[in-house]
Every structure is written in C-alpha cells, then in structure tokens.
Amino acid sequence: MGFIFNDVAIDLLEKYLDAAYQRQEVTANNIANINTPGYKKSYVVFEEFLAQALKEKEGAPLRCTHPAHLGSVPALDEIAPEIRRDYSTSHRADGNNVSIEEEMAVLAVNAINYNLAAQQLSNKLSLLRYVITEGRG
Amino acid sequence: MKLIPGIAISASALTAQKLWMDLIANNIANMNTTRTEGGGPYRRQMPVFRERLKEALEGGYRGNGVRVERIIEDDAPPRMVYNPDHPDADENGFVAMPNINIVNEMIDLIAASRAYEANVTVLNTSKSMALKALEIGR
C-alpha cells in the first residue's frame, strides 16, 4: 500500500471483508449440506485473532518473529481467518450437525457485518478523495 | 477469489434439492405402478447426497457444495394388496404394489422444499454482499 493508503484501518477493513467473504462461503456450504448424512459443519475463526492482535498492539509487546515462538500472538498484518470443522456434535440420527437456525443467523449477521465494513471502507476512501480535491470533491 | 461468495456452492445445493423433488414427484406419480422396465412393481427412489470438495491442489477452503452421488432404490418389500381382478395378481389374488408411503414422500417433499428455500436465501445474501463490494470507493 502506498503512502496515502498507509492506514491501519483500511488494512483491517480489507482483512475483515476477506474473512466475511470466507464465512459466507463456509456458511453457504453448511446450508448446502443440510441434507447430507454425516456432514460436519465448518466455521470461520477470525474476530478472536483480531481482538488478540489488537490487545497485543496496545500493550508493550514482545514481538514474535516466528509462529513457533512460545506465546506467539500474530501481528496485526499477519492475522488470517481460520476454518475449523466441528466434529464434536451430532444433531440428527444421520450424524449431520448443521443447525439451520444457527446457520441462517450467522448468514444474516455476516452479511450485515460485510456491508458495514464495505461502507466503512467507502467512507475512508471518500475522506481521502475529499482531501485530495481540496474539499471540492 | 470470485466476485460472489459461494455461488457455485448454493447452485449445487439448488440442483441437488431439485433432483430430490423430481424423485419425490416421480415416486408419487408411480404410487400405483405395477409394471416397470425391470419387471415387478415400481420401487421408491432416493438420492444419496455427498459433500463436494474442491481439488486439493487449489488450496484454501475445500468445501464446494453438495452432489447427488447416486440414486438408490428402496429395498423395502412391496405392499401386497388383495385384488384378484387385477391382471398382475398372483395365484392367491394379491397384487404387489410399489413400496411407497405417501406420508414419507410428503415429509421428504417439505424437507426438500425448505432446504431449497434456505439455499435461495443464501444466494440472495451472497448477491447483495457482492453488490455492496462493488460500491466500495464510489
């Protein structure tokens, strides 16, 4: 990213959009397999990593330079969404553990969050445009 | 990364659920069919759903929707109905009728149509997300 885009918020919003996109795909796949016997649902973990990294940023961090370092918390620019699969539960006799209510709720919340992040990014960019055009844009 | 998240996933699910509905329609249509290509009464058909995965070499999330692996026939014995006048009746006057239970079929029909609706909702949500992404920087 160049000098005028050197803004943590823009990077974070981009990451968030990627994570929400991924979550949409994962949720779509869960709902697609609602009638597949033995299917186990997947989910995206991202917000936890983000919160961890932000907390680390506030304190005086001992920066880990390698993921294998003890107590390693990824730096803000290194966090990425992680997809996990839940093998621990079974909702039905056929071994499927997709709960349609839960998935639809995740879907609705995720779409709103995605729109929020996209809107926020738009606002950031329009602020930049405003400055570039000396307040005439 | 494609523009619309999971469009192929939702599309595959719509196709699979629709195929299930086709099979249910066929089952109900053939509720009283005693003559089939293979001989004997019609047998109830059911889809076997299986999770579809992307090629491992593509990397990233591998879930890629659902597919109908094959269509199986129900092994349940035929329904024996006493009807000596029927041309397919055996020597005791019983006719082997298809092993279709209309209540089961109706329940499956509801399950299939609800699953279809859920996937349409997902598709619409994905679409609105993609439209929102196009507005960034406008």
PDB file of N, CA and C in Angstrom, chain B residues 28-128:
ATOM      1  N   ILE B  28     -44.377 -40.320  -6.248  1.00  0.00           N
ATOM      2  CA  ILE B  28     -45.815 -40.146  -6.028  1.00  0.00           C
ATOM      3  C   ILE B  28     -46.582 -40.461  -7.314  1.00  0.00           C
ATOM      4  N   ALA B  29     -46.014 -40.076  -8.441  1.00  0.00           N
ATOM      5  CA  ALA B  29     -46.674 -40.354  -9.721  1.00  0.00           C
ATOM      6  C   ALA B  29     -46.808 -41.850  -9.959  1.00  0.00           C
ATOM      7  N   ASN B  30     -45.829 -42.609  -9.438  1.00  0.00           N
ATOM      8  CA  ASN B  30     -45.824 -44.058  -9.672  1.00  0.00           C
ATOM      9  C   ASN B  30     -46.305 -44.858  -8.473  1.00  0.00           C
ATOM     10  N   MET B  31     -47.103 -44.215  -7.650  1.00  0.00           N
ATOM     11  CA  MET B  31     -47.615 -44.880  -6.451  1.00  0.00           C
ATOM     12  C   MET B  31     -48.324 -46.196  -6.742  1.00  0.00           C
ATOM     13  N   ASN B  32     -48.994 -46.260  -7.898  1.00  0.00           N
ATOM     14  CA  ASN B  32     -49.792 -47.435  -8.221  1.00  0.00           C
ATOM     15  C   ASN B  32     -49.267 -48.197  -9.431  1.00  0.00           C
ATOM     16  N   THR B  33     -47.993 -47.969  -9.790  1.00  0.00           N
ATOM     17  CA  THR B  33     -47.436 -48.603 -10.979  1.00  0.00           C
ATOM     18  C   THR B  33     -46.970 -50.016 -10.658  1.00  0.00           C
ATOM     19  N   THR B  34     -47.555 -50.991 -11.337  1.00  0.00           N
ATOM     20  CA  THR B  34     -47.177 -52.384 -11.065  1.00  0.00           C
ATOM     21  C   THR B  34     -46.245 -52.945 -12.136  1.00  0.00           C
ATOM     22  N   ARG B  35     -46.083 -52.212 -13.217  1.00  0.00           N
ATOM     23  CA  ARG B  35     -45.239 -52.748 -14.295  1.00  0.00           C
ATOM     24  C   ARG B  35     -44.093 -51.783 -14.567  1.00  0.00           C
ATOM     25  N   THR B  36     -42.871 -52.300 -14.477  1.00  0.00           N
ATOM     26  CA  THR B  36     -41.702 -51.474 -14.765  1.00  0.00           C
ATOM     27  C   THR B  36     -40.813 -52.186 -15.754  1.00  0.00           C
ATOM     28  N   GLU B  37     -39.818 -51.458 -16.242  1.00  0.00           N
ATOM     29  CA  GLU B  37     -38.858 -51.990 -17.203  1.00  0.00           C
ATOM     30  C   GLU B  37     -38.208 -53.286 -16.685  1.00  0.00           C
ATOM     31  N   GLY B  38     -37.806 -53.233 -15.397  1.00  0.00           N
ATOM     32  CA  GLY B  38     -37.107 -54.384 -14.812  1.00  0.00           C
ATOM     33  C   GLY B  38     -38.043 -55.481 -14.327  1.00  0.00           C
ATOM     34  N   GLY B  39     -39.323 -55.327 -14.577  1.00  0.00           N
ATOM     35  CA  GLY B  39     -40.292 -56.289 -14.055  1.00  0.00           C
ATOM     36  C   GLY B  39     -40.652 -55.975 -12.618  1.00  0.00           C
ATOM     37  N   GLY B  40     -41.836 -56.395 -12.190  1.00  0.00           N
ATOM     38  CA  GLY B  40     -42.252 -56.137 -10.814  1.00  0.00           C
ATOM     39  C   GLY B  40     -42.733 -54.710 -10.634  1.00  0.00           C
ATOM     40  N   PRO B  41     -43.217 -54.406  -9.437  1.00  0.00           N
ATOM     41  CA  PRO B  41     -43.753 -53.065  -9.188  1.00  0.00           C
ATOM     42  C   PRO B  41     -42.642 -52.022  -9.103  1.00  0.00           C
ATOM     43  N   TYR B  42     -43.051 -50.782  -9.244  1.00  0.00           N
ATOM     44  CA  TYR B  42     -42.116 -49.649  -9.106  1.00  0.00           C
ATOM     45  C   TYR B  42     -41.550 -49.636  -7.694  1.00  0.00           C
ATOM     46  N   ARG B  43     -40.270 -49.252  -7.573  1.00  0.00           N
ATOM     47  CA  ARG B  43     -39.658 -49.144  -6.243  1.00  0.00           C
ATOM     48  C   ARG B  43     -39.312 -47.692  -5.957  1.00  0.00           C
ATOM     49  N   ARG B  44     -39.470 -47.312  -4.687  1.00  0.00           N
ATOM     50  CA  ARG B  44     -39.197 -45.941  -4.263  1.00  0.00           C
ATOM     51  C   ARG B  44     -37.730 -45.580  -4.534  1.00  0.00           C
ATOM     52  N   GLN B  45     -37.511 -44.399  -5.117  1.00  0.00           N
ATOM     53  CA  GLN B  45     -36.142 -43.959  -5.405  1.00  0.00           C
ATOM     54  C   GLN B  45     -35.740 -42.847  -4.459  1.00  0.00           C
ATOM     55  N   MET B  46     -34.483 -42.903  -4.017  1.00  0.00           N
ATOM     56  CA  MET B  46     -33.975 -41.891  -3.096  1.00  0.00           C
ATOM     57  C   MET B  46     -32.584 -41.435  -3.535  1.00  0.00           C
ATOM     58  N   PRO B  47     -32.273 -40.142  -3.369  1.00  0.00           N
ATOM     59  CA  PRO B  47     -30.924 -39.666  -3.703  1.00  0.00           C
ATOM     60  C   PRO B  47     -29.978 -39.917  -2.533  1.00  0.00           C
ATOM     61  N   VAL B  48     -28.698 -40.075  -2.836  1.00  0.00           N
ATOM     62  CA  VAL B  48     -27.670 -40.136  -1.791  1.00  0.00           C
ATOM     63  C   VAL B  48     -26.822 -38.886  -1.939  1.00  0.00           C
ATOM     64  N   PHE B  49     -26.948 -37.983  -0.976  1.00  0.00           N
ATOM     65  CA  PHE B  49     -26.184 -36.740  -1.037  1.00  0.00           C
ATOM     66  C   PHE B  49     -24.776 -36.957  -0.509  1.00  0.00           C
ATOM     67  N   ARG B  50     -23.849 -36.253  -1.106  1.00  0.00           N
ATOM     68  CA  ARG B  50     -22.459 -36.314  -0.641  1.00  0.00           C
ATOM     69  C   ARG B  50     -21.833 -34.930  -0.741  1.00  0.00           C
ATOM     70  N   GLU B  51     -20.979 -34.602   0.227  1.00  0.00           N
ATOM     71  CA  GLU B  51     -20.310 -33.303   0.194  1.00  0.00           C
ATOM     72  C   GLU B  51     -19.360 -33.268  -0.999  1.00  0.00           C
ATOM     73  N   ARG B  52     -19.375 -32.134  -1.724  1.00  0.00           N
ATOM     74  CA  ARG B  52     -18.480 -31.985  -2.875  1.00  0.00           C
ATOM     75  C   ARG B  52     -17.277 -31.174  -2.434  1.00  0.00           C
ATOM     76  N   LEU B  53     -16.093 -31.618  -2.800  1.00  0.00           N
ATOM     77  CA  LEU B  53     -14.877 -30.913  -2.404  1.00  0.00           C
ATOM     78  C   LEU B  53     -14.134 -30.409  -3.628  1.00  0.00           C
ATOM     79  N   LYS B  54     -13.426 -29.286  -3.414  1.00  0.00           N
ATOM     80  CA  LYS B  54     -12.541 -28.787  -4.479  1.00  0.00           C
ATOM     81  C   LYS B  54     -11.325 -29.692  -4.573  1.00  0.00           C
ATOM     82  N   GLU B  55     -10.631 -29.593  -5.697  1.00  0.00           N
ATOM     83  CA  GLU B  55      -9.369 -30.314  -5.836  1.00  0.00           C
ATOM     84  C   GLU B  55      -8.415 -29.839  -4.751  1.00  0.00           C
ATOM     85  N   ALA B  56      -7.670 -30.776  -4.139  1.00  0.00           N
ATOM     86  CA  ALA B  56      -6.777 -30.416  -3.034  1.00  0.00           C
ATOM     87  C   ALA B  56      -5.757 -29.372  -3.464  1.00  0.00           C
ATOM     88  N   LEU B  57      -5.359 -29.410  -4.733  1.00  0.00           N
ATOM     89  CA  LEU B  57      -4.278 -28.522  -5.158  1.00  0.00           C
ATOM     90  C   LEU B  57      -4.713 -27.066  -5.273  1.00  0.00           C
ATOM     91  N   GLU B  58      -6.037 -26.816  -5.262  1.00  0.00           N
ATOM     92  CA  GLU B  58      -6.485 -25.431  -5.341  1.00  0.00           C
ATOM     93  C   GLU B  58      -6.205 -24.672  -4.052  1.00  0.00           C
ATOM     94  N   GLY B  59      -6.039 -25.401  -2.939  1.00  0.00           N
ATOM     95  CA  GLY B  59      -5.727 -24.759  -1.661  1.00  0.00           C
ATOM     96  C   GLY B  59      -6.910 -24.039  -1.061  1.00  0.00           C
ATOM     97  N   GLY B  60      -6.732 -23.569   0.169  1.00  0.00           N
ATOM     98  CA  GLY B  60      -7.797 -22.837   0.851  1.00  0.00           C
ATOM     99  C   GLY B  60      -8.939 -23.732   1.267  1.00  0.00           C
ATOM    100  N   TYR B  61     -10.111 -23.128   1.413  1.00  0.00           N
ATOM    101  CA  TYR B  61     -11.275 -23.865   1.866  1.00  0.00           C
ATOM    102  C   TYR B  61     -11.717 -24.827   0.778  1.00  0.00           C
ATOM    103  N   ARG B  62     -11.925 -26.087   1.146  1.00  0.00           N
ATOM    104  CA  ARG B  62     -12.175 -27.089   0.106  1.00  0.00           C
ATOM    105  C   ARG B  62     -13.649 -27.409  -0.095  1.00  0.00           C
ATOM    106  N   GLY B  63     -14.499 -26.968   0.840  1.00  0.00           N
ATOM    107  CA  GLY B  63     -15.925 -27.240   0.687  1.00  0.00           C
ATOM    108  C   GLY B  63     -16.453 -26.609  -0.590  1.00  0.00           C
ATOM    109  N   ASN B  64     -17.184 -27.357  -1.355  1.00  0.00           N
ATOM    110  CA  ASN B  64     -17.649 -26.829  -2.643  1.00  0.00           C
ATOM    111  C   ASN B  64     -19.067 -27.309  -2.931  1.00  0.00           C
ATOM    112  N   GLY B  65     -19.889 -27.345  -1.896  1.00  0.00           N
ATOM    113  CA  GLY B  65     -21.291 -27.673  -2.109  1.00  0.00           C
ATOM    114  C   GLY B  65     -21.610 -29.147  -1.938  1.00  0.00           C
ATOM    115  N   VAL B  66     -22.637 -29.571  -2.638  1.00  0.00           N
ATOM    116  CA  VAL B  66     -23.159 -30.918  -2.442  1.00  0.00           C
ATOM    117  C   VAL B  66     -23.424 -31.531  -3.812  1.00  0.00           C
ATOM    118  N   ARG B  67     -23.385 -32.855  -3.861  1.00  0.00           N
ATOM    119  CA  ARG B  67     -23.751 -33.509  -5.111  1.00  0.00           C
ATOM    120  C   ARG B  67     -24.543 -34.766  -4.790  1.00  0.00           C
ATOM    121  N   VAL B  68     -25.298 -35.218  -5.776  1.00  0.00           N
ATOM    122  CA  VAL B  68     -26.024 -36.470  -5.593  1.00  0.00           C
ATOM    123  C   VAL B  68     -25.118 -37.570  -6.117  1.00  0.00           C
ATOM    124  N   GLU B  69     -24.633 -38.378  -5.189  1.00  0.00           N
ATOM    125  CA  GLU B  69     -23.668 -39.419  -5.564  1.00  0.00           C
ATOM    126  C   GLU B  69     -24.324 -40.477  -6.435  1.00  0.00           C
ATOM    127  N   ARG B  70     -25.477 -40.958  -5.993  1.00  0.00           N
ATOM    128  CA  ARG B  70     -26.231 -41.881  -6.826  1.00  0.00           C
ATOM    129  C   ARG B  70     -27.679 -41.927  -6.357  1.00  0.00           C
ATOM    130  N   ILE B  71     -28.486 -42.578  -7.144  1.00  0.00           N
ATOM    131  CA  ILE B  71     -29.892 -42.720  -6.786  1.00  0.00           C
ATOM    132  C   ILE B  71     -30.107 -44.182  -6.426  1.00  0.00           C
ATOM    133  N   ILE B  72     -30.612 -44.422  -5.215  1.00  0.00           N
ATOM    134  CA  ILE B  72     -30.799 -45.818  -4.800  1.00  0.00           C
ATOM    135  C   ILE B  72     -32.282 -46.151  -4.767  1.00  0.00           C
ATOM    136  N   GLU B  73     -32.557 -47.435  -4.883  1.00  0.00           N
ATOM    137  CA  GLU B  73     -33.930 -47.900  -4.780  1.00  0.00           C
ATOM    138  C   GLU B  73     -34.162 -48.482  -3.399  1.00  0.00           C
ATOM    139  N   ASP B  74     -35.328 -48.183  -2.850  1.00  0.00           N
ATOM    140  CA  ASP B  74     -35.681 -48.678  -1.517  1.00  0.00           C
ATOM    141  C   ASP B  74     -35.890 -50.189  -1.567  1.00  0.00           C
ATOM    142  N   ASP B  75     -35.218 -50.912  -0.647  1.00  0.00           N
ATOM    143  CA  ASP B  75     -35.305 -52.375  -0.621  1.00  0.00           C
ATOM    144  C   ASP B  75     -36.550 -52.899   0.088  1.00  0.00           C
ATOM    145  N   ALA B  76     -37.321 -51.994   0.676  1.00  0.00           N
ATOM    146  CA  ALA B  76     -38.483 -52.439   1.447  1.00  0.00           C
ATOM    147  C   ALA B  76     -39.394 -53.314   0.579  1.00  0.00           C
ATOM    148  N   PRO B  77     -40.048 -54.327   1.187  1.00  0.00           N
ATOM    149  CA  PRO B  77     -40.900 -55.224   0.394  1.00  0.00           C
ATOM    150  C   PRO B  77     -42.105 -54.475  -0.173  1.00  0.00           C
ATOM    151  N   PRO B  78     -42.629 -54.952  -1.301  1.00  0.00           N
ATOM    152  CA  PRO B  78     -43.780 -54.268  -1.883  1.00  0.00           C
ATOM    153  C   PRO B  78     -45.016 -54.390  -0.997  1.00  0.00           C
ATOM    154  N   ARG B  79     -45.927 -53.481  -1.199  1.00  0.00           N
ATOM    155  CA  ARG B  79     -47.192 -53.502  -0.470  1.00  0.00           C
ATOM    156  C   ARG B  79     -48.082 -54.540  -1.157  1.00  0.00           C
ATOM    157  N   MET B  80     -48.590 -55.550  -0.407  1.00  0.00           N
ATOM    158  CA  MET B  80     -49.437 -56.575  -1.015  1.00  0.00           C
ATOM    159  C   MET B  80     -50.905 -56.189  -0.818  1.00  0.00           C
ATOM    160  N   VAL B  81     -51.585 -56.056  -1.938  1.00  0.00           N
ATOM    161  CA  VAL B  81     -52.998 -55.631  -1.877  1.00  0.00           C
ATOM    162  C   VAL B  81     -53.854 -56.740  -2.485  1.00  0.00           C
ATOM    163  N   TYR B  82     -54.929 -57.108  -1.803  1.00  0.00           N
ATOM    164  CA  TYR B  82     -55.807 -58.169  -2.310  1.00  0.00           C
ATOM    165  C   TYR B  82     -56.725 -57.598  -3.372  1.00  0.00           C
ATOM    166  N   ASN B  83     -56.516 -58.045  -4.604  1.00  0.00           N
ATOM    167  CA  ASN B  83     -57.311 -57.532  -5.719  1.00  0.00           C
ATOM    168  C   ASN B  83     -57.274 -58.586  -6.830  1.00  0.00           C
ATOM    169  N   PRO B  84     -58.068 -59.663  -6.687  1.00  0.00           N
ATOM    170  CA  PRO B  84     -57.969 -60.802  -7.615  1.00  0.00           C
ATOM    171  C   PRO B  84     -58.270 -60.440  -9.066  1.00  0.00           C
ATOM    172  N   ASP B  85     -58.995 -59.336  -9.299  1.00  0.00           N
ATOM    173  CA  ASP B  85     -59.337 -58.963 -10.676  1.00  0.00           C
ATOM    174  C   ASP B  85     -58.198 -58.277 -11.413  1.00  0.00           C
ATOM    175  N   HIS B  86     -57.167 -57.887 -10.665  1.00  0.00           N
ATOM    176  CA  HIS B  86     -56.055 -57.160 -11.281  1.00  0.00           C
ATOM    177  C   HIS B  86     -55.257 -58.099 -12.196  1.00  0.00           C
ATOM    178  N   PRO B  87     -54.862 -57.663 -13.392  1.00  0.00           N
ATOM    179  CA  PRO B  87     -54.103 -58.550 -14.296  1.00  0.00           C
ATOM    180  C   PRO B  87     -52.767 -59.016 -13.726  1.00  0.00           C
ATOM    181  N   ASP B  88     -52.175 -58.269 -12.756  1.00  0.00           N
ATOM    182  CA  ASP B  88     -50.896 -58.661 -12.185  1.00  0.00           C
ATOM    183  C   ASP B  88     -51.043 -59.407 -10.859  1.00  0.00           C
ATOM    184  N   ALA B  89     -52.259 -59.851 -10.537  1.00  0.00           N
ATOM    185  CA  ALA B  89     -52.463 -60.557  -9.265  1.00  0.00           C
ATOM    186  C   ALA B  89     -51.817 -61.935  -9.316  1.00  0.00           C
ATOM    187  N   ASP B  90     -51.277 -62.397  -8.172  1.00  0.00           N
ATOM    188  CA  ASP B  90     -50.708 -63.745  -8.119  1.00  0.00           C
ATOM    189  C   ASP B  90     -51.823 -64.765  -7.880  1.00  0.00           C
ATOM    190  N   GLU B  91     -51.431 -66.056  -7.699  1.00  0.00           N
ATOM    191  CA  GLU B  91     -52.453 -67.110  -7.627  1.00  0.00           C
ATOM    192  C   GLU B  91     -53.374 -66.957  -6.413  1.00  0.00           C
ATOM    193  N   ASN B  92     -52.877 -66.239  -5.354  1.00  0.00           N
ATOM    194  CA  ASN B  92     -53.725 -66.026  -4.181  1.00  0.00           C
ATOM    195  C   ASN B  92     -54.576 -64.758  -4.294  1.00  0.00           C
ATOM    196  N   GLY B  93     -54.447 -64.037  -5.408  1.00  0.00           N
ATOM    197  CA  GLY B  93     -55.237 -62.832  -5.601  1.00  0.00           C
ATOM    198  C   GLY B  93     -54.592 -61.564  -5.078  1.00  0.00           C
ATOM    199  N   PHE B  94     -53.282 -61.642  -4.669  1.00  0.00           N
ATOM    200  CA  PHE B  94     -52.593 -60.451  -4.158  1.00  0.00           C
ATOM    201  C   PHE B  94     -51.797 -59.772  -5.265  1.00  0.00           C
ATOM    202  N   VAL B  95     -51.824 -58.444  -5.259  1.00  0.00           N
ATOM    203  CA  VAL B  95     -51.043 -57.662  -6.216  1.00  0.00           C
ATOM    204  C   VAL B  95     -49.914 -56.977  -5.462  1.00  0.00           C
ATOM    205  N   ALA B  96     -48.682 -57.099  -5.995  1.00  0.00           N
ATOM    206  CA  ALA B  96     -47.542 -56.395  -5.399  1.00  0.00           C
ATOM    207  C   ALA B  96     -47.566 -54.942  -5.871  1.00  0.00           C
ATOM    208  N   MET B  97     -47.808 -54.030  -4.934  1.00  0.00           N
ATOM    209  CA  MET B  97     -47.862 -52.605  -5.270  1.00  0.00           C
ATOM    210  C   MET B  97     -46.552 -51.936  -4.833  1.00  0.00           C
ATOM    211  N   PRO B  98     -46.218 -50.779  -5.406  1.00  0.00           N
ATOM    212  CA  PRO B  98     -44.954 -50.101  -5.050  1.00  0.00           C
ATOM    213  C   PRO B  98     -44.836 -49.862  -3.548  1.00  0.00           C
ATOM    214  N   ASN B  99     -43.588 -49.902  -3.057  1.00  0.00           N
ATOM    215  CA  ASN B  99     -43.350 -49.739  -1.616  1.00  0.00           C
ATOM    216  C   ASN B  99     -43.280 -48.258  -1.248  1.00  0.00           C
ATOM    217  N   ILE B 100     -44.272 -47.515  -1.675  1.00  0.00           N
ATOM    218  CA  ILE B 100     -44.273 -46.075  -1.437  1.00  0.00           C
ATOM    219  C   ILE B 100     -45.299 -45.723  -0.372  1.00  0.00           C
ATOM    220  N   ASN B 101     -44.807 -44.983   0.624  1.00  0.00           N
ATOM    221  CA  ASN B 101     -45.668 -44.496   1.687  1.00  0.00           C
ATOM    222  C   ASN B 101     -45.871 -43.008   1.429  1.00  0.00           C
ATOM    223  N   ILE B 102     -47.097 -42.629   1.133  1.00  0.00           N
ATOM    224  CA  ILE B 102     -47.353 -41.241   0.719  1.00  0.00           C
ATOM    225  C   ILE B 102     -46.973 -40.243   1.802  1.00  0.00           C
ATOM    226  N   VAL B 103     -47.115 -40.642   3.081  1.00  0.00           N
ATOM    227  CA  VAL B 103     -46.746 -39.724   4.183  1.00  0.00           C
ATOM    228  C   VAL B 103     -45.253 -39.438   4.166  1.00  0.00           C
ATOM    229  N   ASN B 104     -44.454 -40.503   3.984  1.00  0.00           N
ATOM    230  CA  ASN B 104     -43.000 -40.312   3.882  1.00  0.00           C
ATOM    231  C   ASN B 104     -42.657 -39.356   2.757  1.00  0.00           C
ATOM    232  N   GLU B 105     -43.304 -39.564   1.608  1.00  0.00           N
ATOM    233  CA  GLU B 105     -42.987 -38.739   0.445  1.00  0.00           C
ATOM    234  C   GLU B 105     -43.329 -37.277   0.710  1.00  0.00           C
ATOM    235  N   MET B 106     -44.467 -37.036   1.357  1.00  0.00           N
ATOM    236  CA  MET B 106     -44.869 -35.663   1.647  1.00  0.00           C
ATOM    237  C   MET B 106     -43.884 -34.988   2.596  1.00  0.00           C
ATOM    238  N   ILE B 107     -43.417 -35.752   3.599  1.00  0.00           N
ATOM    239  CA  ILE B 107     -42.459 -35.185   4.557  1.00  0.00           C
ATOM    240  C   ILE B 107     -41.143 -34.864   3.847  1.00  0.00           C
ATOM    241  N   ASP B 108     -40.700 -35.788   2.993  1.00  0.00           N
ATOM    242  CA  ASP B 108     -39.480 -35.546   2.225  1.00  0.00           C
ATOM    243  C   ASP B 108     -39.638 -34.315   1.339  1.00  0.00           C
ATOM    244  N   LEU B 109     -40.841 -34.166   0.782  1.00  0.00           N
ATOM    245  CA  LEU B 109     -41.107 -33.030  -0.103  1.00  0.00           C
ATOM    246  C   LEU B 109     -40.953 -31.718   0.657  1.00  0.00           C
ATOM    247  N   ILE B 110     -41.478 -31.682   1.880  1.00  0.00           N
ATOM    248  CA  ILE B 110     -41.346 -30.467   2.699  1.00  0.00           C
ATOM    249  C   ILE B 110     -39.871 -30.214   3.011  1.00  0.00           C
ATOM    250  N   ALA B 111     -39.151 -31.283   3.397  1.00  0.00           N
ATOM    251  CA  ALA B 111     -37.728 -31.126   3.721  1.00  0.00           C
ATOM    252  C   ALA B 111     -36.974 -30.574   2.527  1.00  0.00           C
ATOM    253  N   ALA B 112     -37.250 -31.136   1.330  1.00  0.00           N
ATOM    254  CA  ALA B 112     -36.538 -30.701   0.129  1.00  0.00           C
ATOM    255  C   ALA B 112     -36.875 -29.258  -0.198  1.00  0.00           C
ATOM    256  N   SER B 113     -38.151 -28.891  -0.082  1.00  0.00           N
ATOM    257  CA  SER B 113     -38.513 -27.535  -0.491  1.00  0.00           C
ATOM    258  C   SER B 113     -38.008 -26.507   0.520  1.00  0.00           C
ATOM    259  N   ARG B 114     -37.972 -26.858   1.809  1.00  0.00           N
ATOM    260  CA  ARG B 114     -37.398 -25.941   2.806  1.00  0.00           C
ATOM    261  C   ARG B 114     -35.895 -25.759   2.575  1.00  0.00           C
ATOM    262  N   ALA B 115     -35.219 -26.859   2.274  1.00  0.00           N
ATOM    263  CA  ALA B 115     -33.782 -26.775   2.013  1.00  0.00           C
ATOM    264  C   ALA B 115     -33.536 -25.900   0.780  1.00  0.00           C
ATOM    265  N   TYR B 116     -34.387 -26.055  -0.227  1.00  0.00           N
ATOM    266  CA  TYR B 116     -34.267 -25.244  -1.446  1.00  0.00           C
ATOM    267  C   TYR B 116     -34.411 -23.765  -1.099  1.00  0.00           C
ATOM    268  N   GLU B 117     -35.451 -23.458  -0.299  1.00  0.00           N
ATOM    269  CA  GLU B 117     -35.681 -22.059   0.095  1.00  0.00           C
ATOM    270  C   GLU B 117     -34.493 -21.495   0.861  1.00  0.00           C
ATOM    271  N   ALA B 118     -33.943 -22.293   1.784  1.00  0.00           N
ATOM    272  CA  ALA B 118     -32.797 -21.816   2.567  1.00  0.00           C
ATOM    273  C   ALA B 118     -31.637 -21.462   1.651  1.00  0.00           C
ATOM    274  N   ASN B 119     -31.422 -22.295   0.626  1.00  0.00           N
ATOM    275  CA  ASN B 119     -30.308 -22.031  -0.280  1.00  0.00           C
ATOM    276  C   ASN B 119     -30.564 -20.830  -1.174  1.00  0.00           C
ATOM    277  N   VAL B 120     -31.832 -20.584  -1.503  1.00  0.00           N
ATOM    278  CA  VAL B 120     -32.157 -19.363  -2.263  1.00  0.00           C
ATOM    279  C   VAL B 120     -31.831 -18.138  -1.422  1.00  0.00           C
ATOM    280  N   THR B 121     -32.166 -18.206  -0.113  1.00  0.00           N
ATOM    281  CA  THR B 121     -31.846 -17.097   0.787  1.00  0.00           C
ATOM    282  C   THR B 121     -30.344 -16.841   0.825  1.00  0.00           C
ATOM    283  N   VAL B 122     -29.570 -17.923   0.908  1.00  0.00           N
ATOM    284  CA  VAL B 122     -28.108 -17.774   0.925  1.00  0.00           C
ATOM    285  C   VAL B 122     -27.636 -17.090  -0.349  1.00  0.00           C
ATOM    286  N   LEU B 123     -28.183 -17.536  -1.463  1.00  0.00           N
ATOM    287  CA  LEU B 123     -27.781 -16.984  -2.759  1.00  0.00           C
ATOM    288  C   LEU B 123     -28.069 -15.490  -2.820  1.00  0.00           C
ATOM    289  N   ASN B 124     -29.256 -15.088  -2.346  1.00  0.00           N
ATOM    290  CA  ASN B 124     -29.616 -13.671  -2.375  1.00  0.00           C
ATOM    291  C   ASN B 124     -28.708 -12.848  -1.464  1.00  0.00           C
ATOM    292  N   THR B 125     -28.377 -13.415  -0.290  1.00  0.00           N
ATOM    293  CA  THR B 125     -27.474 -12.704   0.623  1.00  0.00           C
ATOM    294  C   THR B 125     -26.107 -12.521  -0.026  1.00  0.00           C
ATOM    295  N   SER B 126     -25.605 -13.593  -0.643  1.00  0.00           N
ATOM    296  CA  SER B 126     -24.301 -13.516  -1.306  1.00  0.00           C
ATOM    297  C   SER B 126     -24.313 -12.446  -2.392  1.00  0.00           C
ATOM    298  N   LYS B 127     -25.402 -12.405  -3.113  1.00  0.00           N
ATOM    299  CA  LYS B 127     -25.528 -11.435  -4.205  1.00  0.00           C
ATOM    300  C   LYS B 127     -25.488 -10.010  -3.659  1.00  0.00           C
ATOM    301  N   SER B 128     -26.212  -9.776  -2.553  1.00  0.00           N
ATOM    302  CA  SER B 128     -26.237  -8.413  -2.025  1.00  0.00           C
ATOM    303  C   SER B 128     -24.872  -8.028  -1.467  1.00  0.00           C
TER     304      SER B 128
END
